[in-house]
mmCIF file of C-alpha atoms and ligand atoms in Angstrom:
data_model
loop_
_atom_site.group_PDB
_atom_site.id
_atom_site.type_symbol
_atom_site.label_atom_id
_atom_site.label_comp_id
_atom_site.label_asym_id
_atom_site.label_seq_id
_atom_site.Cartn_x
_atom_site.Cartn_y
_atom_site.Cartn_z
ATOM 1 C CA UNK Z 1 24.468 -1.641 -32.812
ATOM 2 C CA UNK Z 2 24.259 -3.509 -29.518
ATOM 3 C CA UNK Z 3 25.162 -7.163 -29.617
ATOM 4 C CA UNK Z 4 24.166 -9.054 -26.513
ATOM 5 C CA UNK Z 5 23.727 -9.280 -22.767
ATOM 6 C CA UNK Z 6 27.047 -9.126 -20.926
ATOM 7 C CA UNK Z 7 27.666 -10.457 -17.397
ATOM 8 C CA UNK Z 8 30.540 -9.068 -15.309
ATOM 9 C CA UNK Z 9 31.716 -12.340 -13.762
ATOM 10 C CA UNK Z 10 33.020 -12.509 -10.236
ATOM 11 C CA UNK Z 11 35.685 -14.947 -9.059
ATOM 12 C CA UNK Z 12 35.771 -16.066 -5.438
ATOM 13 C CA UNK Z 13 38.324 -18.498 -3.994
ATOM 14 C CA UNK Z 14 39.537 -19.459 -7.476
ATOM 15 C CA UNK Z 15 36.041 -20.403 -8.733
ATOM 16 C CA UNK Z 16 33.200 -18.585 -10.472
ATOM 17 C CA UNK Z 17 31.094 -17.041 -7.663
ATOM 18 C CA UNK Z 18 27.652 -18.572 -7.182
ATOM 19 C CA UNK Z 19 25.988 -15.153 -7.649
ATOM 20 C CA UNK Z 20 27.601 -14.927 -11.118
ATOM 21 C CA UNK Z 21 25.949 -18.206 -12.124
ATOM 22 C CA UNK Z 22 22.565 -16.797 -11.031
ATOM 23 C CA UNK Z 23 23.167 -13.581 -13.006
ATOM 24 C CA UNK Z 24 24.295 -15.627 -15.993
ATOM 25 C CA UNK Z 25 20.987 -17.521 -15.782
ATOM 26 C CA UNK Z 26 19.136 -14.186 -15.988
ATOM 27 C CA UNK Z 27 21.366 -13.064 -18.888
ATOM 28 C CA UNK Z 28 20.756 -16.321 -20.772
ATOM 29 C CA UNK Z 29 16.968 -15.955 -20.497
ATOM 30 C CA UNK Z 30 17.074 -12.246 -21.435
ATOM 31 C CA UNK Z 31 19.400 -12.938 -24.379
ATOM 32 C CA UNK Z 32 17.023 -15.647 -25.642
ATOM 33 C CA UNK Z 33 14.054 -13.239 -25.372
ATOM 34 C CA UNK Z 34 15.955 -10.629 -27.376
ATOM 35 C CA UNK Z 35 17.478 -13.084 -29.874
ATOM 36 C CA UNK Z 36 21.020 -12.074 -28.907
ATOM 37 C CA UNK Z 37 24.021 -13.882 -27.420
ATOM 38 C CA UNK Z 38 24.719 -14.163 -23.694
ATOM 39 C CA UNK Z 39 28.206 -12.797 -23.054
ATOM 40 C CA UNK Z 40 30.486 -12.859 -20.013
ATOM 41 C CA UNK Z 41 33.441 -10.690 -19.006
ATOM 42 C CA UNK Z 42 36.040 -12.626 -17.008
ATOM 43 C CA UNK Z 43 38.366 -10.112 -15.376
ATOM 44 C CA UNK Z 44 41.239 -11.041 -13.036
ATOM 45 C CA UNK Z 45 44.633 -12.700 -12.951
ATOM 46 C CA UNK Z 46 45.038 -16.410 -13.715
ATOM 47 C CA UNK Z 47 41.310 -16.680 -14.454
ATOM 48 C CA UNK Z 48 41.287 -17.748 -18.114
ATOM 49 C CA UNK Z 49 40.673 -21.401 -17.213
ATOM 50 C CA UNK Z 50 37.276 -20.445 -15.759
ATOM 51 C CA UNK Z 51 35.888 -19.416 -19.170
ATOM 52 C CA UNK Z 52 34.632 -22.974 -19.773
ATOM 53 C CA UNK Z 53 32.596 -22.797 -16.524
ATOM 54 C CA UNK Z 54 30.812 -19.726 -17.834
ATOM 55 C CA UNK Z 55 30.128 -21.419 -21.164
ATOM 56 C CA UNK Z 56 28.817 -24.555 -19.397
ATOM 57 C CA UNK Z 57 26.407 -22.282 -17.481
ATOM 58 C CA UNK Z 58 24.997 -20.475 -20.503
ATOM 59 C CA UNK Z 59 27.512 -17.978 -21.970
ATOM 60 C CA UNK Z 60 27.902 -17.955 -25.781
ATOM 61 C CA UNK Z 61 30.924 -15.645 -25.705
ATOM 62 C CA UNK Z 62 33.484 -15.004 -22.962
ATOM 63 C CA UNK Z 63 35.776 -11.958 -23.034
ATOM 64 C CA UNK Z 64 38.834 -12.598 -20.865
ATOM 65 C CA UNK Z 65 41.003 -9.836 -19.389
ATOM 66 C CA UNK Z 66 43.758 -11.729 -17.566
ATOM 67 C CA UNK Z 67 46.418 -9.385 -16.206
ATOM 68 C CA UNK Z 68 48.546 -9.346 -12.997
ATOM 69 C CA UNK Z 69 47.285 -5.885 -12.009
ATOM 70 C CA UNK Z 70 43.768 -7.356 -11.789
ATOM 71 C CA UNK Z 71 44.641 -10.072 -9.250
ATOM 72 C CA UNK Z 72 42.467 -8.304 -6.647
ATOM 73 C CA UNK Z 73 39.335 -6.285 -7.250
ATOM 74 C CA UNK Z 74 39.959 -2.561 -7.532
ATOM 75 C CA UNK Z 75 37.456 -0.033 -8.808
ATOM 76 C CA UNK Z 76 39.976 1.716 -11.085
ATOM 77 C CA UNK Z 77 41.327 -1.545 -12.522
ATOM 78 C CA UNK Z 78 37.992 -3.279 -13.095
ATOM 79 C CA UNK Z 79 36.223 -0.207 -14.519
ATOM 80 C CA UNK Z 80 39.083 0.201 -17.039
ATOM 81 C CA UNK Z 81 39.000 -3.517 -17.911
ATOM 82 C CA UNK Z 82 35.198 -3.512 -18.295
ATOM 83 C CA UNK Z 83 35.405 -0.429 -20.498
ATOM 84 C CA UNK Z 84 37.640 -2.405 -22.909
ATOM 85 C CA UNK Z 85 35.326 -5.418 -22.804
ATOM 86 C CA UNK Z 86 32.345 -3.155 -23.457
ATOM 87 C CA UNK Z 87 34.103 -1.793 -26.569
ATOM 88 C CA UNK Z 88 34.764 -5.348 -27.796
ATOM 89 C CA UNK Z 89 31.329 -6.785 -26.950
ATOM 90 C CA UNK Z 90 28.995 -3.741 -27.443
ATOM 91 C CA UNK Z 91 26.268 -5.166 -25.219
ATOM 92 C CA UNK Z 92 22.709 -3.893 -24.765
ATOM 93 C CA UNK Z 93 23.083 -4.415 -21.029
ATOM 94 C CA UNK Z 94 25.779 -5.269 -18.493
ATOM 95 C CA UNK Z 95 24.542 -7.443 -15.622
ATOM 96 C CA UNK Z 96 26.347 -8.147 -12.365
ATOM 97 C CA UNK Z 97 25.587 -9.453 -8.885
ATOM 98 C CA UNK Z 98 24.436 -7.122 -6.123
ATOM 99 C CA UNK Z 99 27.582 -8.079 -4.211
ATOM 100 C CA UNK Z 100 30.404 -6.010 -2.713
ATOM 101 C CA UNK Z 101 31.971 -5.917 -6.186
ATOM 102 C CA UNK Z 102 28.740 -5.167 -8.042
ATOM 103 C CA UNK Z 103 27.734 -2.372 -5.661
ATOM 104 C CA UNK Z 104 31.068 -0.676 -6.220
ATOM 105 C CA UNK Z 105 31.534 -1.379 -9.908
ATOM 106 C CA UNK Z 106 28.014 -0.821 -11.298
ATOM 107 C CA UNK Z 107 27.417 2.912 -10.819
ATOM 108 C CA UNK Z 108 31.016 3.833 -11.608
ATOM 109 C CA UNK Z 109 31.033 1.769 -14.802
ATOM 110 C CA UNK Z 110 27.689 3.226 -15.899
ATOM 111 C CA UNK Z 111 29.072 6.749 -15.439
ATOM 112 C CA UNK Z 112 32.257 5.909 -17.372
ATOM 113 C CA UNK Z 113 30.173 4.520 -20.254
ATOM 114 C CA UNK Z 114 27.869 7.552 -20.267
ATOM 115 C CA UNK Z 115 24.929 5.386 -19.258
ATOM 116 C CA UNK Z 116 22.876 4.667 -16.120
ATOM 117 C CA UNK Z 117 22.568 1.886 -13.573
ATOM 118 C CA UNK Z 118 19.635 0.176 -11.843
ATOM 119 C CA UNK Z 119 20.847 -1.586 -8.717
ATOM 120 C CA UNK Z 120 19.495 -4.474 -6.625
ATOM 121 C CA UNK Z 121 17.046 -5.724 -9.262
ATOM 122 C CA UNK Z 122 15.044 -8.926 -9.004
ATOM 123 C CA UNK Z 123 14.362 -9.526 -12.676
ATOM 124 C CA UNK Z 124 15.263 -8.415 -16.197
ATOM 125 C CA UNK Z 125 13.187 -8.918 -19.317
ATOM 126 C CA UNK Z 126 13.238 -7.790 -22.942
ATOM 127 C CA UNK Z 127 10.191 -5.995 -24.327
ATOM 128 C CA UNK Z 128 10.068 -4.625 -27.881
ATOM 129 C CA UNK Z 129 13.874 -4.810 -28.127
ATOM 130 C CA UNK Z 130 14.295 -2.841 -24.861
ATOM 131 C CA UNK Z 131 15.758 -4.090 -21.612
ATOM 132 C CA UNK Z 132 13.396 -3.769 -18.631
ATOM 133 C CA UNK Z 133 14.557 -4.152 -15.016
ATOM 134 C CA UNK Z 134 12.387 -4.660 -11.965
ATOM 135 C CA UNK Z 135 13.449 -3.827 -8.421
ATOM 136 C CA UNK Z 136 11.828 -3.600 -5.001
ATOM 137 C CA UNK Z 137 11.143 -0.205 -3.472
ATOM 138 C CA UNK Z 138 9.514 1.229 -0.315
ATOM 139 C CA UNK Z 139 11.201 -1.376 1.892
ATOM 140 C CA UNK Z 140 10.032 -4.230 -0.283
ATOM 141 C CA UNK Z 141 6.350 -3.155 -0.284
ATOM 142 C CA UNK Z 142 6.238 -2.290 -3.997
ATOM 143 C CA UNK Z 143 8.130 -2.976 -7.209
ATOM 144 C CA UNK Z 144 9.467 -0.371 -9.637
ATOM 145 C CA UNK Z 145 9.978 -1.052 -13.348
ATOM 146 C CA UNK Z 146 12.797 0.672 -15.245
ATOM 147 C CA UNK Z 147 13.536 1.037 -18.939
ATOM 148 C CA UNK Z 148 16.675 2.742 -20.249
ATOM 149 C CA UNK Z 149 17.227 5.526 -22.776
ATOM 150 C CA UNK Z 150 20.981 4.962 -22.797
ATOM 151 C CA UNK Z 151 23.014 1.877 -23.611
ATOM 152 C CA UNK Z 152 24.422 -0.280 -22.159
ATOM 153 C CA UNK Z 153 22.042 -0.461 -19.211
ATOM 154 C CA UNK Z 154 24.076 -1.451 -16.139
ATOM 155 C CA UNK Z 155 21.986 -3.681 -13.860
ATOM 156 C CA UNK Z 156 22.862 -5.461 -10.631
ATOM 157 C CA UNK Z 157 20.830 -8.498 -9.603
ATOM 158 C CA UNK Z 158 20.066 -9.443 -6.019
ATOM 159 C CA UNK Z 159 21.377 -12.819 -4.856
ATOM 160 C CA UNK Z 160 18.863 -15.705 -4.897
ATOM 161 C CA UNK Z 161 16.507 -13.739 -7.155
ATOM 162 C CA UNK Z 162 17.429 -15.771 -10.258
ATOM 163 C CA UNK Z 163 18.094 -19.428 -11.008
ATOM 164 C CA UNK Z 164 21.336 -20.485 -12.715
ATOM 165 C CA UNK Z 165 21.111 -22.428 -15.974
ATOM 166 C CA UNK Z 166 21.828 -26.140 -15.386
ATOM 167 C CA UNK Z 167 25.473 -26.959 -16.085
ATOM 168 C CA UNK Z 168 26.065 -28.510 -19.504
ATOM 169 C CA UNK Z 169 29.700 -29.276 -20.280
ATOM 170 C CA UNK Z 170 28.887 -30.036 -23.911
ATOM 171 C CA UNK Z 171 27.889 -26.405 -24.580
ATOM 172 C CA UNK Z 172 30.155 -24.590 -27.037
ATOM 173 C CA UNK Z 173 31.206 -20.965 -26.804
ATOM 174 C CA UNK Z 174 33.731 -18.493 -28.105
ATOM 175 C CA UNK Z 175 36.561 -17.179 -25.905
ATOM 176 C CA UNK Z 176 38.137 -13.817 -26.842
ATOM 177 C CA UNK Z 177 41.162 -12.363 -25.062
ATOM 178 C CA UNK Z 178 41.038 -8.618 -24.472
ATOM 179 C CA UNK Z 179 44.233 -6.717 -23.745
ATOM 180 C CA UNK Z 180 43.350 -3.921 -21.323
ATOM 181 C CA UNK Z 181 46.982 -2.977 -20.582
ATOM 182 C CA UNK Z 182 46.167 -2.081 -16.960
ATOM 183 C CA UNK Z 183 49.052 -0.260 -15.291
ATOM 184 C CA UNK Z 184 49.149 -1.208 -11.582
ATOM 185 C CA UNK Z 185 50.548 2.214 -10.640
ATOM 186 C CA UNK Z 186 47.438 3.896 -12.114
ATOM 187 C CA UNK Z 187 45.143 2.044 -9.686
ATOM 188 C CA UNK Z 188 44.393 4.545 -6.933
ATOM 189 C CA UNK Z 189 42.327 2.319 -4.643
ATOM 190 C CA UNK Z 190 44.269 -0.394 -2.833
ATOM 191 C CA UNK Z 191 42.999 -3.222 -0.658
ATOM 192 C CA UNK Z 192 45.087 -2.898 2.500
ATOM 193 C CA UNK Z 193 43.593 -5.744 4.530
ATOM 194 C CA UNK Z 194 41.224 -8.657 4.362
ATOM 195 C CA UNK Z 195 39.540 -10.263 7.347
ATOM 196 C CA UNK Z 196 37.499 -13.428 7.037
ATOM 197 C CA UNK Z 197 34.502 -13.552 9.362
ATOM 198 C CA UNK Z 198 34.544 -17.037 10.861
ATOM 199 C CA UNK Z 199 31.139 -18.599 10.197
ATOM 200 C CA UNK Z 200 30.236 -21.840 11.870
ATOM 201 C CA UNK Z 201 28.067 -24.372 10.091
ATOM 202 C CA UNK Z 202 26.081 -23.630 6.950
ATOM 203 C CA UNK Z 203 26.185 -20.107 5.497
ATOM 204 C CA UNK Z 204 22.789 -18.401 5.681
ATOM 205 C CA UNK Z 205 22.971 -17.534 1.975
ATOM 206 C CA UNK Z 206 23.459 -21.224 1.099
ATOM 207 C CA UNK Z 207 21.104 -22.769 3.646
ATOM 208 C CA UNK Z 208 18.117 -24.736 2.385
ATOM 209 C CA UNK Z 209 16.414 -24.471 5.783
ATOM 210 C CA UNK Z 210 16.558 -21.382 8.018
ATOM 211 C CA UNK Z 211 15.127 -21.084 11.508
ATOM 212 C CA UNK Z 212 14.939 -17.341 12.186
ATOM 213 C CA UNK Z 213 14.010 -15.769 15.480
ATOM 214 C CA UNK Z 214 12.887 -12.310 16.510
ATOM 215 C CA UNK Z 215 12.218 -10.212 19.578
ATOM 216 C CA UNK Z 216 9.555 -12.732 20.629
ATOM 217 C CA UNK Z 217 12.315 -15.200 21.546
ATOM 218 C CA UNK Z 218 13.010 -12.957 24.517
ATOM 219 C CA UNK Z 219 16.694 -13.704 25.211
ATOM 220 C CA UNK Z 220 19.939 -15.118 23.818
ATOM 221 C CA UNK Z 221 19.281 -18.366 25.702
ATOM 222 C CA UNK Z 222 15.863 -18.641 24.071
ATOM 223 C CA UNK Z 223 17.606 -19.227 20.736
ATOM 224 C CA UNK Z 224 18.981 -22.613 21.849
ATOM 225 C CA UNK Z 225 15.756 -24.367 20.811
ATOM 226 C CA UNK Z 226 15.981 -22.642 17.379
ATOM 227 C CA UNK Z 227 19.545 -23.958 17.093
ATOM 228 C CA UNK Z 228 18.274 -27.438 17.952
ATOM 229 C CA UNK Z 229 15.602 -27.310 15.256
ATOM 230 C CA UNK Z 230 18.132 -25.961 12.713
ATOM 231 C CA UNK Z 231 20.503 -28.810 13.585
ATOM 232 C CA UNK Z 232 17.742 -31.416 13.292
ATOM 233 C CA UNK Z 233 16.869 -30.122 9.799
ATOM 234 C CA UNK Z 234 20.457 -29.488 8.617
ATOM 235 C CA UNK Z 235 19.769 -25.741 8.475
ATOM 236 C CA UNK Z 236 21.063 -22.431 9.812
ATOM 237 C CA UNK Z 237 19.825 -19.905 12.378
ATOM 238 C CA UNK Z 238 18.893 -16.360 11.330
ATOM 239 C CA UNK Z 239 17.556 -13.362 13.222
ATOM 240 C CA UNK Z 240 15.688 -10.080 12.929
ATOM 241 C CA UNK Z 241 17.320 -6.748 13.535
ATOM 242 C CA UNK Z 242 15.543 -6.543 16.891
ATOM 243 C CA UNK Z 243 17.190 -9.798 18.021
ATOM 244 C CA UNK Z 244 20.623 -8.629 16.781
ATOM 245 C CA UNK Z 245 20.244 -5.143 18.279
ATOM 246 C CA UNK Z 246 19.486 -6.789 21.618
ATOM 247 C CA UNK Z 247 22.808 -8.655 21.340
ATOM 248 C CA UNK Z 248 21.086 -12.067 21.299
ATOM 249 C CA UNK Z 249 22.564 -12.991 17.895
ATOM 250 C CA UNK Z 250 25.548 -11.719 15.874
ATOM 251 C CA UNK Z 251 24.873 -9.060 13.232
ATOM 252 C CA UNK Z 252 26.123 -11.543 10.603
ATOM 253 C CA UNK Z 253 22.843 -13.454 11.132
ATOM 254 C CA UNK Z 254 20.562 -10.473 10.480
ATOM 255 C CA UNK Z 255 18.136 -11.038 7.616
ATOM 256 C CA UNK Z 256 16.353 -8.195 5.854
ATOM 257 C CA UNK Z 257 16.688 -4.896 4.101
ATOM 258 C CA UNK Z 258 19.878 -4.028 5.978
ATOM 259 C CA UNK Z 259 20.930 -7.641 6.527
ATOM 260 C CA UNK Z 260 21.286 -10.741 4.392
ATOM 261 C CA UNK Z 261 19.023 -11.770 1.535
ATOM 262 C CA UNK Z 262 18.182 -15.455 1.714
ATOM 263 C CA UNK Z 263 16.214 -17.899 -0.420
ATOM 264 C CA UNK Z 264 15.842 -21.256 1.361
ATOM 265 C CA UNK Z 265 13.244 -23.892 0.573
ATOM 266 C CA UNK Z 266 11.943 -23.669 4.157
ATOM 267 C CA UNK Z 267 11.997 -20.541 6.369
ATOM 268 C CA UNK Z 268 10.739 -20.627 9.954
ATOM 269 C CA UNK Z 269 9.831 -17.143 11.224
ATOM 270 C CA UNK Z 270 9.662 -17.607 15.000
ATOM 271 C CA UNK Z 271 8.552 -14.748 17.269
ATOM 272 C CA UNK Z 272 8.820 -12.392 14.287
ATOM 273 C CA UNK Z 273 6.089 -9.821 13.594
ATOM 274 C CA UNK Z 274 6.695 -9.677 9.805
ATOM 275 C CA UNK Z 275 7.858 -6.069 9.359
ATOM 276 C CA UNK Z 276 8.458 -5.295 5.676
ATOM 277 C CA UNK Z 277 12.138 -4.544 6.371
ATOM 278 C CA UNK Z 278 12.605 -8.081 7.661
ATOM 279 C CA UNK Z 279 10.464 -9.783 5.021
ATOM 280 C CA UNK Z 280 12.455 -7.978 2.275
ATOM 281 C CA UNK Z 281 15.281 -10.400 3.114
ATOM 282 C CA UNK Z 282 13.290 -13.619 2.863
ATOM 283 C CA UNK Z 283 10.739 -13.081 0.080
ATOM 284 C CA UNK Z 284 12.846 -15.532 -1.977
ATOM 285 C CA UNK Z 285 11.987 -18.342 0.494
ATOM 286 C CA UNK Z 286 9.829 -20.991 -1.163
ATOM 287 C CA UNK Z 287 7.874 -21.831 2.015
ATOM 288 C CA UNK Z 288 7.522 -19.610 5.083
ATOM 289 C CA UNK Z 289 6.254 -21.150 8.324
ATOM 290 C CA UNK Z 290 5.311 -18.493 10.891
ATOM 291 C CA UNK Z 291 5.122 -19.294 14.595
ATOM 292 C CA UNK Z 292 3.649 -16.424 16.581
ATOM 293 C CA UNK Z 293 1.381 -16.200 19.590
ATOM 294 C CA UNK Z 294 -0.479 -13.211 18.126
ATOM 295 C CA UNK Z 295 -3.063 -14.397 15.544
ATOM 296 C CA UNK Z 296 -3.136 -10.855 14.081
ATOM 297 C CA UNK Z 297 0.638 -10.784 13.407
ATOM 298 C CA UNK Z 298 1.248 -9.532 9.874
ATOM 299 C CA UNK Z 299 3.809 -12.296 9.259
ATOM 300 C CA UNK Z 300 0.934 -14.731 8.665
ATOM 301 C CA UNK Z 301 -0.010 -12.785 5.503
ATOM 302 C CA UNK Z 302 3.251 -13.802 3.799
ATOM 303 C CA UNK Z 303 3.411 -17.324 5.219
ATOM 304 C CA UNK Z 304 2.404 -20.574 3.630
ATOM 305 C CA UNK Z 305 1.830 -22.215 7.022
ATOM 306 C CA UNK Z 306 1.094 -20.575 10.351
ATOM 307 C CA UNK Z 307 1.077 -21.808 13.947
ATOM 308 C CA UNK Z 308 -0.553 -19.531 16.523
ATOM 309 C CA UNK Z 309 1.070 -20.383 19.857
ATOM 310 C CA UNK Z 310 4.013 -19.773 22.142
ATOM 311 C CA UNK Z 311 7.236 -20.844 20.417
ATOM 312 C CA UNK Z 312 8.347 -22.467 23.695
ATOM 313 C CA UNK Z 313 5.581 -25.050 23.220
ATOM 314 C CA UNK Z 314 5.805 -25.403 19.438
ATOM 315 C CA UNK Z 315 9.553 -25.715 18.800
ATOM 316 C CA UNK Z 316 10.339 -28.554 21.235
ATOM 317 C CA UNK Z 317 7.455 -30.504 19.669
ATOM 318 C CA UNK Z 318 8.864 -29.845 16.167
ATOM 319 C CA UNK Z 319 12.372 -30.928 17.252
ATOM 320 C CA UNK Z 320 10.913 -34.114 18.716
ATOM 321 C CA UNK Z 321 8.920 -34.807 15.528
ATOM 322 C CA UNK Z 322 12.087 -34.366 13.427
ATOM 323 C CA UNK Z 323 13.975 -36.779 15.683
ATOM 324 C CA UNK Z 324 11.207 -39.391 15.331
ATOM 325 C CA UNK Z 325 11.173 -38.998 11.539
ATOM 326 C CA UNK Z 326 14.934 -39.541 11.404
ATOM 327 C CA UNK Z 327 14.889 -42.565 13.744
HETATM 328 C C1 FAD F 401 15.651 1.428 7.591
HETATM 329 C C2 FAD F 401 15.295 0.196 8.370
HETATM 330 C C3 FAD F 401 15.939 -0.975 8.057
HETATM 331 C C4 FAD F 401 15.627 -2.147 8.767
HETATM 332 N N1 FAD F 401 16.247 -3.305 8.413
HETATM 333 C C5 FAD F 401 15.873 -4.448 9.039
HETATM 334 C C6 FAD F 401 16.444 -5.701 8.657
HETATM 335 O O1 FAD F 401 17.320 -5.794 7.790
HETATM 336 N N2 FAD F 401 16.016 -6.815 9.285
HETATM 337 C C7 FAD F 401 15.046 -6.789 10.274
HETATM 338 O O2 FAD F 401 14.701 -7.848 10.794
HETATM 339 N N3 FAD F 401 14.510 -5.603 10.645
HETATM 340 C C8 FAD F 401 14.906 -4.448 10.069
HETATM 341 N N4 FAD F 401 14.360 -3.275 10.493
HETATM 342 C C9 FAD F 401 13.485 -3.290 11.686
HETATM 343 C C10 FAD F 401 12.060 -3.680 11.388
HETATM 344 O O3 FAD F 401 11.329 -2.542 11.010
HETATM 345 C C11 FAD F 401 11.377 -4.297 12.628
HETATM 346 O O4 FAD F 401 11.470 -3.394 13.696
HETATM 347 C C12 FAD F 401 11.995 -5.622 13.062
HETATM 348 O O5 FAD F 401 12.094 -6.497 11.976
HETATM 349 C C13 FAD F 401 11.085 -6.241 14.132
HETATM 350 O O6 FAD F 401 11.698 -7.393 14.614
HETATM 351 P P1 FAD F 401 10.850 -8.538 15.298
HETATM 352 O O7 FAD F 401 9.832 -9.062 14.343
HETATM 353 O O8 FAD F 401 11.845 -9.496 15.850
HETATM 354 O O9 FAD F 401 10.195 -7.811 16.562
HETATM 355 P P2 FAD F 401 8.705 -7.363 16.846
HETATM 356 O O10 FAD F 401 8.140 -6.541 15.766
HETATM 357 O O11 FAD F 401 8.708 -6.789 18.228
HETATM 358 O O12 FAD F 401 7.888 -8.727 16.861
HETATM 359 C C14 FAD F 401 7.983 -9.725 17.843
HETATM 360 C C15 FAD F 401 6.906 -10.765 17.581
HETATM 361 O O13 FAD F 401 7.095 -11.861 18.460
HETATM 362 C C16 FAD F 401 5.818 -12.350 18.820
HETATM 363 N N5 FAD F 401 6.006 -13.090 20.101
HETATM 364 C C17 FAD F 401 6.292 -12.579 21.317
HETATM 365 N N6 FAD F 401 6.463 -13.576 22.207
HETATM 366 C C18 FAD F 401 6.251 -14.736 21.539
HETATM 367 C C19 FAD F 401 6.281 -16.107 21.903
HETATM 368 N N7 FAD F 401 6.585 -16.497 23.158
HETATM 369 N N8 FAD F 401 6.017 -17.054 20.954
HETATM 370 C C20 FAD F 401 5.708 -16.694 19.684
HETATM 371 N N9 FAD F 401 5.679 -15.395 19.282
HETATM 372 C C21 FAD F 401 5.949 -14.430 20.194
HETATM 373 C C22 FAD F 401 4.962 -11.110 18.960
HETATM 374 O O14 FAD F 401 3.582 -11.433 18.833
HETATM 375 C C23 FAD F 401 5.483 -10.263 17.798
HETATM 376 O O15 FAD F 401 4.715 -10.472 16.618
HETATM 377 C C24 FAD F 401 14.671 -2.113 9.804
HETATM 378 C C25 FAD F 401 14.027 -0.892 10.116
HETATM 379 C C26 FAD F 401 14.340 0.238 9.400
HETATM 380 C C27 FAD F 401 13.629 1.516 9.753
#
């Protein structure tokens, strides 16, 4: 008998990762639909204190595996720990973020539990007591719906696809310690190095305003006016694969199917045609403003506002208007 919706929590820099709070939001809503508790698995070393964060953001029960061998993520260690939590929690579904950890952990955990995984989903719902997951396919041009014949269904959720539950420190929950007895010498995969990519300014994933440019910008220098607009609006600069492949912007700024997934309030698509592989990375944007000199550009179909003109005329005028508004 399955008992709830379990989230595999992720810890980053000593805090609960923002993607975990989004996934917990999805778990809370799914648990309410199914009349079951929202559960969280907190796996790591020195992490027990974070259980209250998970409760404040919607978890009814938190299962804590706090052991020195779990100080860093390892597939062997975390799969073994999650297997113990699964035995204690017996969930209908295990949800996690579509992050480096989730990508690695999800399929392996599903196999260990004799179940299946659906990765990179946008939404989960409960219908007739069954968990249903929805994910994009064909480069973001269609959506596929999955139901599961095995339990627990292991589902990873794309970042920015779900809203966290508002923090409420008065929420009450139950914390259960699980002893997984992980032996460090049995962990075959070892992290041998860690390199932080230095990112200046606001991270694309966190930005509320993004000014993204494509091949239409024409050169690396052309991006300076996009940087100006981003600065004026307190936002970040993004790019298409074409702009990155040309060496005009770093690959870390690429948005799309093979780049970053973003969900700002305002997304400027400048000199971007609107290829589905690019748009797959920004469908979570609340408002898309396309600036393109070709009135037939497909990007206008997914935009809330469109300006048909040369970006070299439009952007300086926008920067000036922002300056005047601020003055
Ligand atoms: C498997 C796969 C994965 C991919 N993943 C990604 C991905 O993650 N991200 C991504 O971006 N792409 C990705 N692509 C590439 C994608 O298919 C497109 O080729 C790419 O997004 C096109 O980039 P673009 O819009 O900058 O260039 P183009 O399609 O060449 O469009 C340039 C646009 O600029 C306009 N323009 C030109 N000059 C001006 C001007 N002066 N002012 C205003 N507008 C102007 C033109 O009218 C045109 O619409 C992927 C492709 C494949 C096959």
